[in-house]
Tab-separated table of C-alpha atoms and ligand atoms in Angstrom:
chain	number	residue	atom	x	y	z
A	1	UNK	CA	-69.541	35.621	-57.071
A	2	UNK	CA	-67.567	34.632	-60.112
A	3	UNK	CA	-63.841	33.893	-59.819
A	4	UNK	CA	-62.747	37.308	-61.168
A	5	UNK	CA	-64.928	39.060	-58.731
A	6	UNK	CA	-63.257	37.289	-55.644
A	7	UNK	CA	-59.842	37.644	-56.931
A	8	UNK	CA	-60.578	41.176	-57.269
A	9	UNK	CA	-62.205	41.348	-53.663
A	10	UNK	CA	-59.375	39.249	-52.399
A	11	UNK	CA	-56.719	41.631	-53.578
A	12	UNK	CA	-58.752	44.680	-52.684
A	13	UNK	CA	-59.714	43.580	-49.148
A	14	UNK	CA	-58.738	40.387	-47.433
A	15	UNK	CA	-55.177	41.007	-45.774
A	16	UNK	CA	-53.542	37.854	-45.547
A	17	UNK	CA	-51.161	36.115	-42.530
A	18	UNK	CA	-47.539	35.907	-42.840
A	19	UNK	CA	-48.278	36.686	-46.494
A	20	UNK	CA	-46.022	39.409	-48.215
A	21	UNK	CA	-48.902	41.143	-50.033
A	22	UNK	CA	-47.364	42.994	-52.614
A	23	UNK	CA	-45.994	40.158	-54.443
A	24	UNK	CA	-49.139	37.801	-53.474
A	25	UNK	CA	-51.525	39.988	-55.732
A	26	UNK	CA	-50.119	39.232	-58.663
A	27	UNK	CA	-49.473	35.518	-58.172
A	28	UNK	CA	-52.870	34.317	-58.665
A	29	UNK	CA	-52.993	32.160	-55.664
A	30	UNK	CA	-55.504	29.526	-55.812
A	31	UNK	CA	-59.166	30.473	-54.081
A	32	UNK	CA	-60.172	27.349	-52.732
A	33	UNK	CA	-64.165	26.645	-53.415
A	34	UNK	CA	-64.310	22.904	-52.323
A	35	UNK	CA	-62.528	19.762	-51.401
A	36	UNK	CA	-62.354	16.004	-52.031
A	37	UNK	CA	-60.333	13.977	-49.549
A	38	UNK	CA	-56.817	15.040	-49.719
A	39	UNK	CA	-57.283	17.383	-52.546
A	40	UNK	CA	-58.331	21.209	-52.488
A	41	UNK	CA	-60.166	22.199	-55.280
A	42	UNK	CA	-59.812	26.264	-56.270
A	43	UNK	CA	-62.907	28.171	-58.232
A	44	UNK	CA	-61.524	27.516	-61.559
A	45	UNK	CA	-62.136	23.591	-60.445
A	46	UNK	CA	-58.393	22.822	-60.425
A	47	UNK	CA	-57.107	20.070	-57.764
A	48	UNK	CA	-54.359	20.386	-55.737
A	49	UNK	CA	-52.832	17.581	-53.329
A	50	UNK	CA	-52.767	19.132	-50.211
A	51	UNK	CA	-49.417	18.494	-48.804
A	52	UNK	CA	-49.131	20.701	-45.845
A	53	UNK	CA	-51.903	19.671	-44.349
A	54	UNK	CA	-53.306	23.032	-44.094
A	55	UNK	CA	-51.046	24.310	-42.663
A	56	UNK	CA	-50.680	21.228	-40.279
A	57	UNK	CA	-53.790	20.631	-38.895
A	58	UNK	CA	-55.604	18.137	-41.398
A	59	UNK	CA	-55.378	14.537	-40.171
A	60	UNK	CA	-58.172	12.418	-42.254
A	61	UNK	CA	-58.425	14.456	-45.394
A	62	UNK	CA	-61.320	16.695	-46.304
A	63	UNK	CA	-64.899	16.412	-45.796
A	64	UNK	CA	-64.761	12.974	-44.018
A	65	UNK	CA	-68.641	11.919	-43.691
A	66	UNK	CA	-67.628	10.693	-40.042
A	67	UNK	CA	-66.823	14.336	-39.015
A	68	UNK	CA	-69.159	15.925	-41.469
A	69	UNK	CA	-71.900	14.075	-39.846
A	70	UNK	CA	-70.559	14.712	-36.211
A	71	UNK	CA	-70.667	18.329	-36.597
A	72	UNK	CA	-74.026	18.247	-38.446
A	73	UNK	CA	-75.154	16.229	-35.445
A	74	UNK	CA	-74.192	18.897	-33.191
A	75	UNK	CA	-75.986	21.647	-35.201
A	76	UNK	CA	-79.124	19.997	-34.982
A	77	UNK	CA	-78.505	20.111	-31.205
A	78	UNK	CA	-76.579	23.577	-30.720
A	79	UNK	CA	-73.674	25.181	-32.264
A	80	UNK	CA	-72.209	27.352	-29.188
A	81	UNK	CA	-73.191	28.086	-25.845
A	82	UNK	CA	-70.156	29.224	-23.349
A	83	UNK	CA	-68.322	27.182	-20.970
A	84	UNK	CA	-68.275	30.168	-18.227
A	85	UNK	CA	-69.966	29.273	-15.083
A	86	UNK	CA	-71.729	26.578	-17.416
A	87	UNK	CA	-70.834	23.571	-19.643
A	88	UNK	CA	-71.954	21.235	-22.818
A	89	UNK	CA	-72.017	17.967	-23.763
A	90	UNK	CA	-69.234	17.679	-26.327
A	91	UNK	CA	-66.591	19.690	-24.149
A	92	UNK	CA	-67.053	17.229	-21.337
A	93	UNK	CA	-66.952	14.057	-23.527
A	94	UNK	CA	-63.797	15.415	-25.481
A	95	UNK	CA	-62.190	16.274	-21.821
A	96	UNK	CA	-62.696	12.447	-20.784
A	97	UNK	CA	-61.315	11.415	-24.342
A	98	UNK	CA	-58.046	13.548	-23.740
A	99	UNK	CA	-57.855	12.844	-19.993
A	100	UNK	CA	-58.083	8.854	-21.472
A	101	UNK	CA	-55.476	9.281	-23.783
A	102	UNK	CA	-52.819	11.964	-22.689
A	103	UNK	CA	-49.684	11.383	-20.829
A	104	UNK	CA	-50.299	10.028	-17.119
A	105	UNK	CA	-51.288	12.497	-14.446
A	106	UNK	CA	-52.746	14.731	-16.925
A	107	UNK	CA	-56.252	15.268	-15.488
A	108	UNK	CA	-57.552	18.839	-16.284
A	109	UNK	CA	-58.723	20.154	-19.276
A	110	UNK	CA	-58.852	23.891	-20.227
A	111	UNK	CA	-60.361	25.157	-23.575
A	112	UNK	CA	-59.209	27.779	-25.665
A	113	UNK	CA	-59.673	28.435	-29.514
A	114	UNK	CA	-56.284	28.334	-31.238
A	115	UNK	CA	-52.844	27.173	-30.674
A	116	UNK	CA	-51.230	30.877	-29.056
A	117	UNK	CA	-54.174	31.006	-26.702
A	118	UNK	CA	-53.599	27.702	-25.535
A	119	UNK	CA	-50.188	28.511	-24.711
A	120	UNK	CA	-51.088	31.783	-23.045
A	121	UNK	CA	-53.420	30.017	-21.158
A	122	UNK	CA	-50.350	27.717	-20.028
A	123	UNK	CA	-48.042	30.533	-19.455
A	124	UNK	CA	-50.500	32.247	-17.262
A	125	UNK	CA	-51.752	29.101	-15.259
A	126	UNK	CA	-48.000	28.114	-14.310
A	127	UNK	CA	-47.216	32.043	-13.436
A	128	UNK	CA	-50.245	31.736	-11.014
A	129	UNK	CA	-49.613	28.488	-9.694
A	130	UNK	CA	-46.354	28.906	-8.334
A	131	UNK	CA	-48.163	32.023	-6.453
A	132	UNK	CA	-50.878	29.905	-4.721
A	133	UNK	CA	-49.620	26.252	-4.125
A	134	UNK	CA	-49.397	25.199	-0.788
A	135	UNK	CA	-45.901	24.519	-0.397
A	136	UNK	CA	-43.498	26.978	-0.514
A	137	UNK	CA	-45.722	29.572	-2.721
A	138	UNK	CA	-43.586	31.962	-4.412
A	139	UNK	CA	-43.602	34.490	-7.356
A	140	UNK	CA	-41.917	33.087	-10.189
A	141	UNK	CA	-41.827	35.244	-13.788
A	142	UNK	CA	-39.434	33.760	-16.240
A	143	UNK	CA	-39.932	31.201	-18.241
A	144	UNK	CA	-37.310	29.065	-20.383
A	145	UNK	CA	-37.308	28.888	-24.059
A	146	UNK	CA	-35.429	26.880	-26.775
A	147	UNK	CA	-33.505	28.047	-29.869
A	148	UNK	CA	-35.787	27.852	-32.710
A	149	UNK	CA	-38.807	27.989	-30.894
A	150	UNK	CA	-42.041	28.832	-32.041
A	151	UNK	CA	-45.133	29.179	-30.101
A	152	UNK	CA	-47.603	31.858	-31.634
A	153	UNK	CA	-48.090	35.172	-32.585
A	154	UNK	CA	-49.394	36.884	-29.563
A	155	UNK	CA	-47.174	39.120	-27.286
A	156	UNK	CA	-46.793	36.170	-24.734
A	157	UNK	CA	-45.608	33.587	-27.354
A	158	UNK	CA	-44.015	36.225	-29.306
A	159	UNK	CA	-41.661	36.292	-25.958
A	160	UNK	CA	-40.683	33.031	-25.513
A	161	UNK	CA	-40.270	32.595	-29.376
A	162	UNK	CA	-36.665	32.705	-30.913
A	163	UNK	CA	-37.418	33.378	-34.746
A	164	UNK	CA	-35.951	36.506	-34.756
A	165	UNK	CA	-37.848	37.603	-38.472
A	166	UNK	CA	-41.140	37.015	-36.414
A	167	UNK	CA	-40.071	39.125	-32.753
A	168	UNK	CA	-37.537	41.021	-33.377
A	169	UNK	CA	-39.546	44.271	-34.211
A	170	UNK	CA	-42.164	43.584	-31.322
A	171	UNK	CA	-38.790	43.391	-28.914
A	172	UNK	CA	-40.048	46.043	-26.850
A	173	UNK	CA	-43.565	44.962	-26.060
A	174	UNK	CA	-42.218	41.173	-24.934
A	175	UNK	CA	-41.682	40.373	-21.275
A	176	UNK	CA	-37.892	38.657	-20.698
A	177	UNK	CA	-37.378	35.117	-20.979
A	178	UNK	CA	-34.465	32.981	-20.802
A	179	UNK	CA	-33.176	31.524	-23.936
A	180	UNK	CA	-31.438	27.708	-24.047
A	181	UNK	CA	-29.891	26.018	-26.980
A	182	UNK	CA	-31.450	23.025	-28.328
A	183	UNK	CA	-29.309	19.895	-29.307
A	184	UNK	CA	-30.214	18.961	-32.971
A	185	UNK	CA	-30.212	15.467	-33.958
A	186	UNK	CA	-27.323	14.373	-36.101
A	187	UNK	CA	-28.596	10.837	-38.143
A	188	UNK	CA	-25.785	8.232	-38.683
A	189	UNK	CA	-23.544	10.250	-36.110
A	190	UNK	CA	-24.950	8.848	-32.445
A	191	UNK	CA	-21.261	10.402	-30.744
A	192	UNK	CA	-21.684	13.508	-32.064
A	193	UNK	CA	-25.663	13.694	-31.208
A	194	UNK	CA	-24.724	12.376	-27.625
A	195	UNK	CA	-22.336	15.126	-27.454
A	196	UNK	CA	-24.476	17.770	-28.162
A	197	UNK	CA	-27.092	16.262	-26.107
A	198	UNK	CA	-24.694	16.217	-22.817
A	199	UNK	CA	-23.542	19.908	-23.681
A	200	UNK	CA	-26.802	21.684	-24.058
A	201	UNK	CA	-28.263	19.736	-21.187
A	202	UNK	CA	-25.597	21.088	-19.309
A	203	UNK	CA	-26.414	24.520	-20.087
A	204	UNK	CA	-29.725	23.938	-19.276
A	205	UNK	CA	-28.837	23.012	-16.247
A	206	UNK	CA	-26.813	25.719	-15.398
A	207	UNK	CA	-29.689	27.921	-16.390
A	208	UNK	CA	-31.841	26.190	-13.990
A	209	UNK	CA	-29.749	26.742	-11.215
A	210	UNK	CA	-28.369	30.265	-12.110
A	211	UNK	CA	-32.155	31.549	-12.039
A	212	UNK	CA	-33.577	29.103	-9.091
A	213	UNK	CA	-36.743	29.948	-7.622
A	214	UNK	CA	-37.429	32.366	-10.247
A	215	UNK	CA	-38.381	29.738	-13.480
A	216	UNK	CA	-42.028	29.112	-13.917
A	217	UNK	CA	-41.747	26.761	-16.708
A	218	UNK	CA	-39.492	25.453	-19.041
A	219	UNK	CA	-41.527	25.398	-22.823
A	220	UNK	CA	-40.963	22.996	-25.091
A	221	UNK	CA	-41.786	21.597	-28.625
A	222	UNK	CA	-41.144	18.103	-28.002
A	223	UNK	CA	-38.989	16.207	-30.632
A	224	UNK	CA	-39.772	18.166	-33.453
A	225	UNK	CA	-39.647	22.172	-33.919
A	226	UNK	CA	-41.810	22.761	-36.881
A	227	UNK	CA	-41.719	26.751	-37.813
A	228	UNK	CA	-38.189	26.647	-36.998
A	229	UNK	CA	-37.977	24.832	-40.306
A	230	UNK	CA	-38.638	21.030	-39.213
A	231	UNK	CA	-35.572	21.144	-36.750
A	232	UNK	CA	-35.073	17.457	-35.145
A	233	UNK	CA	-33.895	17.430	-31.218
A	234	UNK	CA	-30.996	14.856	-30.326
A	235	UNK	CA	-32.863	11.835	-29.204
A	236	UNK	CA	-33.177	11.500	-25.302
A	237	UNK	CA	-33.510	15.398	-25.109
A	238	UNK	CA	-37.098	15.694	-23.987
A	239	UNK	CA	-36.335	13.044	-21.210
A	240	UNK	CA	-33.374	14.973	-19.772
A	241	UNK	CA	-35.752	18.113	-19.801
A	242	UNK	CA	-38.051	16.525	-17.922
A	243	UNK	CA	-35.611	14.994	-15.273
A	244	UNK	CA	-34.088	18.417	-14.866
A	245	UNK	CA	-37.166	20.371	-14.403
A	246	UNK	CA	-38.305	17.723	-11.558
A	247	UNK	CA	-35.115	18.198	-10.065
A	248	UNK	CA	-35.402	21.768	-9.973
A	249	UNK	CA	-38.899	21.872	-9.072
A	250	UNK	CA	-40.142	23.616	-12.380
A	251	UNK	CA	-43.002	23.014	-14.560
A	252	UNK	CA	-42.525	21.549	-17.957
A	253	UNK	CA	-44.793	22.870	-20.663
A	254	UNK	CA	-45.025	20.688	-23.611
A	255	UNK	CA	-46.369	22.235	-26.553
A	256	UNK	CA	-47.420	19.522	-28.878
A	257	UNK	CA	-49.590	21.920	-31.083
A	258	UNK	CA	-47.726	20.897	-34.308
A	259	UNK	CA	-46.460	17.434	-33.359
A	260	UNK	CA	-49.367	15.823	-31.765
A	261	UNK	CA	-52.270	13.397	-33.339
A	262	UNK	CA	-49.931	11.191	-35.399
A	263	UNK	CA	-47.531	13.431	-37.088
A	264	UNK	CA	-44.612	11.761	-35.140
A	265	UNK	CA	-46.398	8.175	-35.334
A	266	UNK	CA	-47.607	8.652	-32.083
A	267	UNK	CA	-50.737	10.056	-30.610
A	268	UNK	CA	-48.513	12.579	-28.769
A	269	UNK	CA	-44.835	12.911	-29.300
A	270	UNK	CA	-43.917	12.872	-25.562
A	271	UNK	CA	-44.973	8.899	-25.654
A	272	UNK	CA	-41.688	8.577	-27.515
A	273	UNK	CA	-39.705	9.396	-24.539
A	274	UNK	CA	-42.030	8.692	-21.623
A	275	UNK	CA	-42.540	11.665	-20.665
A	276	UNK	CA	-45.340	13.101	-18.870
A	277	UNK	CA	-45.255	17.090	-19.065
A	278	UNK	CA	-46.887	18.882	-16.159
A	279	UNK	CA	-48.848	20.808	-18.870
A	280	UNK	CA	-49.780	19.758	-22.717
A	281	UNK	CA	-50.901	22.160	-25.311
A	282	UNK	CA	-52.740	20.616	-28.203
A	283	UNK	CA	-54.651	22.347	-31.105
A	284	UNK	CA	-54.433	22.018	-35.036
A	285	UNK	CA	-54.979	18.354	-35.212
A	286	UNK	CA	-57.048	18.305	-32.174
A	287	UNK	CA	-60.331	18.577	-34.538
A	288	UNK	CA	-58.670	16.791	-37.321
A	289	UNK	CA	-58.303	19.922	-38.934
A	290	UNK	CA	-61.757	21.173	-39.208
A	291	UNK	CA	-62.341	23.884	-36.561
A	292	UNK	CA	-60.284	26.107	-34.285
A	293	UNK	CA	-59.861	24.590	-30.830
A	294	UNK	CA	-57.286	24.275	-28.207
A	295	UNK	CA	-57.059	22.232	-25.280
A	296	UNK	CA	-54.432	22.969	-22.119
A	297	UNK	CA	-54.034	19.991	-20.019
A	298	UNK	CA	-52.691	19.866	-16.540
A	299	UNK	CA	-52.089	17.751	-13.415
A	300	UNK	CA	-54.079	17.834	-10.261
A	301	UNK	CA	-51.463	19.353	-8.328
A	302	UNK	CA	-51.841	22.634	-10.488
A	303	UNK	CA	-55.347	22.670	-11.129
A	304	UNK	CA	-56.051	22.134	-7.276
A	305	UNK	CA	-53.821	25.035	-6.335
A	306	UNK	CA	-56.324	27.224	-7.725
A	307	UNK	CA	-59.444	25.685	-5.657
A	308	UNK	CA	-60.643	27.952	-2.810
A	309	UNK	CA	-63.739	30.317	-1.707
A	310	UNK	CA	-64.558	32.961	-4.444
A	311	UNK	CA	-63.417	35.638	-2.525
A	312	UNK	CA	-60.066	34.299	-1.949
A	313	UNK	CA	-59.061	35.193	-5.385
A	314	UNK	CA	-57.462	31.904	-6.451
A	315	UNK	CA	-59.795	31.306	-9.485
A	316	UNK	CA	-58.067	31.198	-13.233
A	317	UNK	CA	-59.614	34.708	-14.601
A	318	UNK	CA	-59.056	33.653	-18.171
A	319	UNK	CA	-61.094	32.561	-21.332
A	320	UNK	CA	-62.481	33.255	-24.448
A	321	UNK	CA	-66.126	33.908	-25.904
A	322	UNK	CA	-65.588	30.518	-28.120
A	323	UNK	CA	-63.946	28.359	-25.632
A	324	UNK	CA	-65.108	24.730	-25.860
A	325	UNK	CA	-67.249	25.234	-28.865
A	326	UNK	CA	-69.362	22.263	-29.122
A	327	UNK	CA	-69.081	22.225	-33.148
A	328	UNK	CA	-65.160	22.061	-32.507
A	329	UNK	CA	-65.539	19.283	-29.576
A	330	UNK	CA	-67.903	17.324	-31.918
A	331	UNK	CA	-65.204	17.319	-34.475
A	332	UNK	CA	-62.413	16.414	-32.293
A	333	UNK	CA	-64.526	13.644	-30.775
A	334	UNK	CA	-65.339	12.142	-34.261
A	335	UNK	CA	-61.557	12.570	-35.331
A	336	UNK	CA	-60.050	10.857	-32.482
A	337	UNK	CA	-62.364	7.984	-33.053
A	338	UNK	CA	-61.242	7.769	-36.513
A	339	UNK	CA	-57.608	7.716	-35.315
A	340	UNK	CA	-58.285	4.542	-33.790
A	341	UNK	CA	-60.635	3.020	-36.619
A	342	UNK	CA	-58.634	3.910	-39.514
A	343	UNK	CA	-55.263	3.178	-37.485
A	344	UNK	CA	-53.945	6.312	-38.652
A	345	UNK	CA	-50.968	5.925	-36.699
A	346	UNK	CA	-49.837	2.964	-38.613
A	347	UNK	CA	-50.400	4.501	-41.830
A	348	UNK	CA	-48.320	7.460	-40.478
A	349	UNK	CA	-45.445	4.489	-39.758
A	350	UNK	CA	-45.821	3.747	-43.695
A	351	UNK	CA	-45.818	7.190	-45.131
A	352	UNK	CA	-42.773	7.743	-43.043
A	353	UNK	CA	-41.058	5.123	-44.965
A	354	UNK	CA	-42.318	5.857	-48.423
A	355	UNK	CA	-41.450	9.591	-47.913
A	356	UNK	CA	-37.828	8.822	-46.907
A	357	UNK	CA	-37.481	6.617	-50.009
A	358	UNK	CA	-38.913	8.973	-52.404
A	359	UNK	CA	-36.870	11.774	-51.633
A	360	UNK	CA	-33.767	9.750	-52.558
A	361	UNK	CA	-33.482	11.306	-56.104
A	362	UNK	CA	-32.280	14.510	-54.773
A	363	UNK	CA	-30.230	13.286	-51.607
A	364	UNK	CA	-26.404	14.595	-52.010
A	365	UNK	CA	-27.660	17.123	-54.467
A	366	UNK	CA	-25.452	20.002	-54.422
A	367	UNK	CA	-28.273	22.547	-53.851
A	368	UNK	CA	-29.844	20.409	-50.757
A	369	UNK	CA	-28.304	21.086	-47.869
A	370	UNK	CA	-30.253	18.789	-45.528
A	371	UNK	CA	-33.216	16.614	-45.500
A	372	UNK	CA	-34.746	16.286	-41.745
A	373	UNK	CA	-37.747	14.025	-41.547
A	374	UNK	CA	-39.344	12.841	-38.409
A	375	UNK	CA	-42.782	10.753	-38.968
A	376	UNK	CA	-44.910	12.710	-41.484
A	377	UNK	CA	-42.928	15.970	-40.990
A	378	UNK	CA	-40.312	16.893	-43.446
A	379	UNK	CA	-37.964	19.392	-44.119
A	380	UNK	CA	-35.733	20.032	-46.963
A	381	UNK	CA	-33.355	22.614	-46.887
A	382	UNK	CA	-32.104	24.413	-50.034
A	383	UNK	CA	-28.467	26.063	-50.153
A	384	UNK	CA	-25.815	27.115	-52.974
A	385	UNK	CA	-23.058	24.402	-51.163
A	386	UNK	CA	-21.731	26.222	-47.940
A	387	UNK	CA	-23.798	29.260	-48.804
A	388	UNK	CA	-27.360	30.426	-48.558
A	389	UNK	CA	-29.345	31.331	-51.295
A	390	UNK	CA	-29.514	35.363	-51.707
A	391	UNK	CA	-32.695	36.155	-50.024
A	392	UNK	CA	-34.141	37.957	-52.857
A	393	UNK	CA	-34.013	35.003	-55.067
A	394	UNK	CA	-36.900	33.334	-52.876
A	395	UNK	CA	-35.939	29.938	-53.945
A	396	UNK	CA	-38.145	28.318	-51.614
A	397	UNK	CA	-40.951	30.364	-52.436
A	398	UNK	CA	-40.175	29.613	-56.222
A	399	UNK	CA	-40.275	25.618	-55.382
A	400	UNK	CA	-43.732	26.576	-53.553
A	401	UNK	CA	-45.051	28.223	-56.841
A	402	UNK	CA	-43.596	25.318	-59.102
A	403	UNK	CA	-45.174	22.794	-57.259
A	404	UNK	CA	-48.399	24.732	-57.302
A	405	UNK	CA	-48.185	24.833	-61.112
A	406	UNK	CA	-47.991	21.213	-60.767
A	407	UNK	CA	-51.005	20.430	-58.863
A	408	UNK	CA	-49.235	20.346	-55.371
A	409	UNK	CA	-49.789	22.978	-52.212
A	410	UNK	CA	-46.936	23.277	-50.235
A	411	UNK	CA	-45.534	26.101	-48.181
A	412	UNK	CA	-41.789	26.850	-47.492
A	413	UNK	CA	-40.129	28.690	-44.507
A	414	UNK	CA	-37.381	30.475	-46.260
A	415	UNK	CA	-35.598	28.297	-48.254
A	416	UNK	CA	-36.835	25.143	-46.291
A	417	UNK	CA	-39.667	22.761	-48.342
A	418	UNK	CA	-42.092	21.546	-45.629
A	419	UNK	CA	-43.829	18.491	-46.559
A	420	UNK	CA	-46.441	17.917	-44.007
A	421	UNK	CA	-48.754	15.280	-45.329
A	422	UNK	CA	-51.973	14.403	-43.411
A	423	UNK	CA	-50.946	11.502	-41.296
A	424	UNK	CA	-54.131	9.437	-42.834
A	425	UNK	CA	-53.070	10.384	-46.633
A	426	UNK	CA	-52.847	7.261	-48.807
A	427	UNK	CA	-49.329	6.094	-49.452
A	428	UNK	CA	-49.959	6.534	-53.405
A	429	UNK	CA	-50.690	9.745	-52.972
A	430	UNK	CA	-47.403	10.487	-50.888
A	431	UNK	CA	-45.482	8.674	-53.820
A	432	UNK	CA	-46.970	11.702	-55.900
A	433	UNK	CA	-46.531	14.100	-53.344
A	434	UNK	CA	-42.655	12.853	-53.692
A	435	UNK	CA	-42.496	12.949	-57.250
A	436	UNK	CA	-43.603	16.601	-57.806
A	437	UNK	CA	-41.547	17.790	-55.043
A	438	UNK	CA	-38.376	16.350	-56.432
A	439	UNK	CA	-38.833	17.607	-59.894
A	440	UNK	CA	-39.818	21.050	-58.656
A	441	UNK	CA	-36.759	21.116	-56.279
A	442	UNK	CA	-34.431	20.117	-58.946
A	443	UNK	CA	-35.960	22.833	-61.719
A	444	UNK	CA	-35.851	25.431	-59.350
A	445	UNK	CA	-32.605	24.689	-58.437
A	446	UNK	CA	-31.285	24.061	-62.113
A	447	UNK	CA	-32.326	27.795	-62.748
A	448	UNK	CA	-30.457	29.285	-59.536
A	449	UNK	CA	-27.469	26.866	-58.843
B	501	PLP	C1	-45.598	24.482	-32.038
B	501	PLP	C2	-46.698	25.867	-32.488
B	501	PLP	N1	-47.095	26.034	-31.582
B	501	PLP	C3	-48.016	27.309	-31.216
B	501	PLP	C4	-48.855	27.760	-32.691
B	501	PLP	C5	-49.269	28.535	-33.075
B	501	PLP	O1	-50.691	27.922	-33.274
B	501	PLP	P1	-52.062	28.783	-33.906
B	501	PLP	O2	-51.247	29.260	-35.490
B	501	PLP	O3	-53.047	27.805	-33.941
B	501	PLP	O4	-52.175	30.077	-33.019
B	501	PLP	C6	-47.675	26.937	-33.746
B	501	PLP	C7	-48.486	27.113	-35.012
B	501	PLP	O5	-48.121	26.680	-36.182
B	501	PLP	C8	-47.106	25.539	-33.581
B	501	PLP	O6	-46.045	25.134	-34.581
C-alpha cells in the first residue's frame, strides 16, 4: 500500500487509544514504517527522535541487534505455547532472572500480557490470599490507592485509579476502593517535604486503622506517578508505606510498570528506599519495549496459600492465552542482559544530569509552572501564571505537534509535556531532545501567553 492509501484506511478503520479521533484525522500523524536506533521513521522517510520511549517502554532503542537475534532464534524454536499446565524454556529462564534481580523475598513469577492485566492478577491474588492463608483466614475486599494513581484501563484497575478524566464516566461499573493522599516532593524545601510526609502518612495510618481487617492491599506506584503528569513523591514515603502495611498486616503491592528497568536510575524504583513489596508488577520495559508481557512477582507466603489438592479450590483461576509467550520472554532475557553489558543504569544517571541542565532555558519562565524530574522521567507543567490554560487551547498538544514538526515524538498529558527518553539513549541525542522541547515550548507559550 502507498502512504496515501495507508492514511485513508487509518482514518477510516483504525480507532486509536486515548486519542480524540475527530481531530486526529486532520493532524496527519506520522505513520511509522521503520526505525533506526532511537529514531522512528515514517512512510515518507521522515526521522523522529523517540522522546517518549514509544509510550514509556523502550529501553535500548529500536532494532537492537541482540534483541532482534534473540527473537529470531526463539522463532526458530517455537513462537507460542501455553503456560496453562505446560511450560516453555524462555519463561522459566526469565523467571529465574527476575527472581534473582527483584527485591528480596519475591520468589514466584506469574505472567500476563500487559500492565493492566498484571495489576488485575495482583488484586485477585491479594483478595484470594487472605481467604486462604493459614493464619487468620478472612475475607478482605478493599484496596487503598493513592491520589494521582493510574494502574490501567480495565474495570479493576480503574477502580483503584484516581484520574477522574479516565474513570468518572465508568463509576457505576467500578468496585469501591479507599482513597489516600500522596505527599508530593518539595524540591529545595526539605522541611515542607517532611511536613507533607508526616501529615499524609498519618492519614494512611488512620485509614488502615479505620478499615482494619478489610484491606487486602495498598497499591502504589513507587516514587513517581507517571500518568498523573510525572508526580514525584516525598522522599521516604514508600518506606513509610512499607512500615505501615507491615504493622497493619496488609499486603504492599508495588506497580513498577512505568518506573522499572532503569527509569529512576536503578533497575527497580523500590531499591531507592530498600523496600521489598509483597507483590511487584512489571511490564512495559520488561521486554526492552519490544513485545507485550507482564510479570507479577509474589512472596512464598502468598504462593503457599494457593497450594492444596486440586479439589480443595485453592487454585488461582486466572490466565491469559498469551501468558508467558516465548518470544516476549526471549526478548526480555536479551534486554536484561543488555542492561548489564551496556551499563544502562549508568547511562540513565548521565541522562538525568544532561536533561536537568538542558531544560534550564525555561526555568522561571512565566508559562512554566513546574518541571518535575526523577531520573529519565520528566514532566514540564505549563500554565498561565497561577491559572491553568483553557483546555480548548490544548497548549500541551500544540507543543507535541510543534516538536513533531521539528523531528521529535512526544506525548503530553493535558498541559504537562512528558519527556521519557529510553534509559540507554546516547547523551547527545538527549541534548537534541532538550533543545527541541525548549524551543517548541517557548514558541507555543509565545503564542498563548
Ligand atoms: C504505572 C502504570 N501501571 C499500569 C499501566 C497500564 O499498563 P498497560 O498500558 O500495559 O495496560 C501503566 C500504563 O501506562 C502505568 O503507567
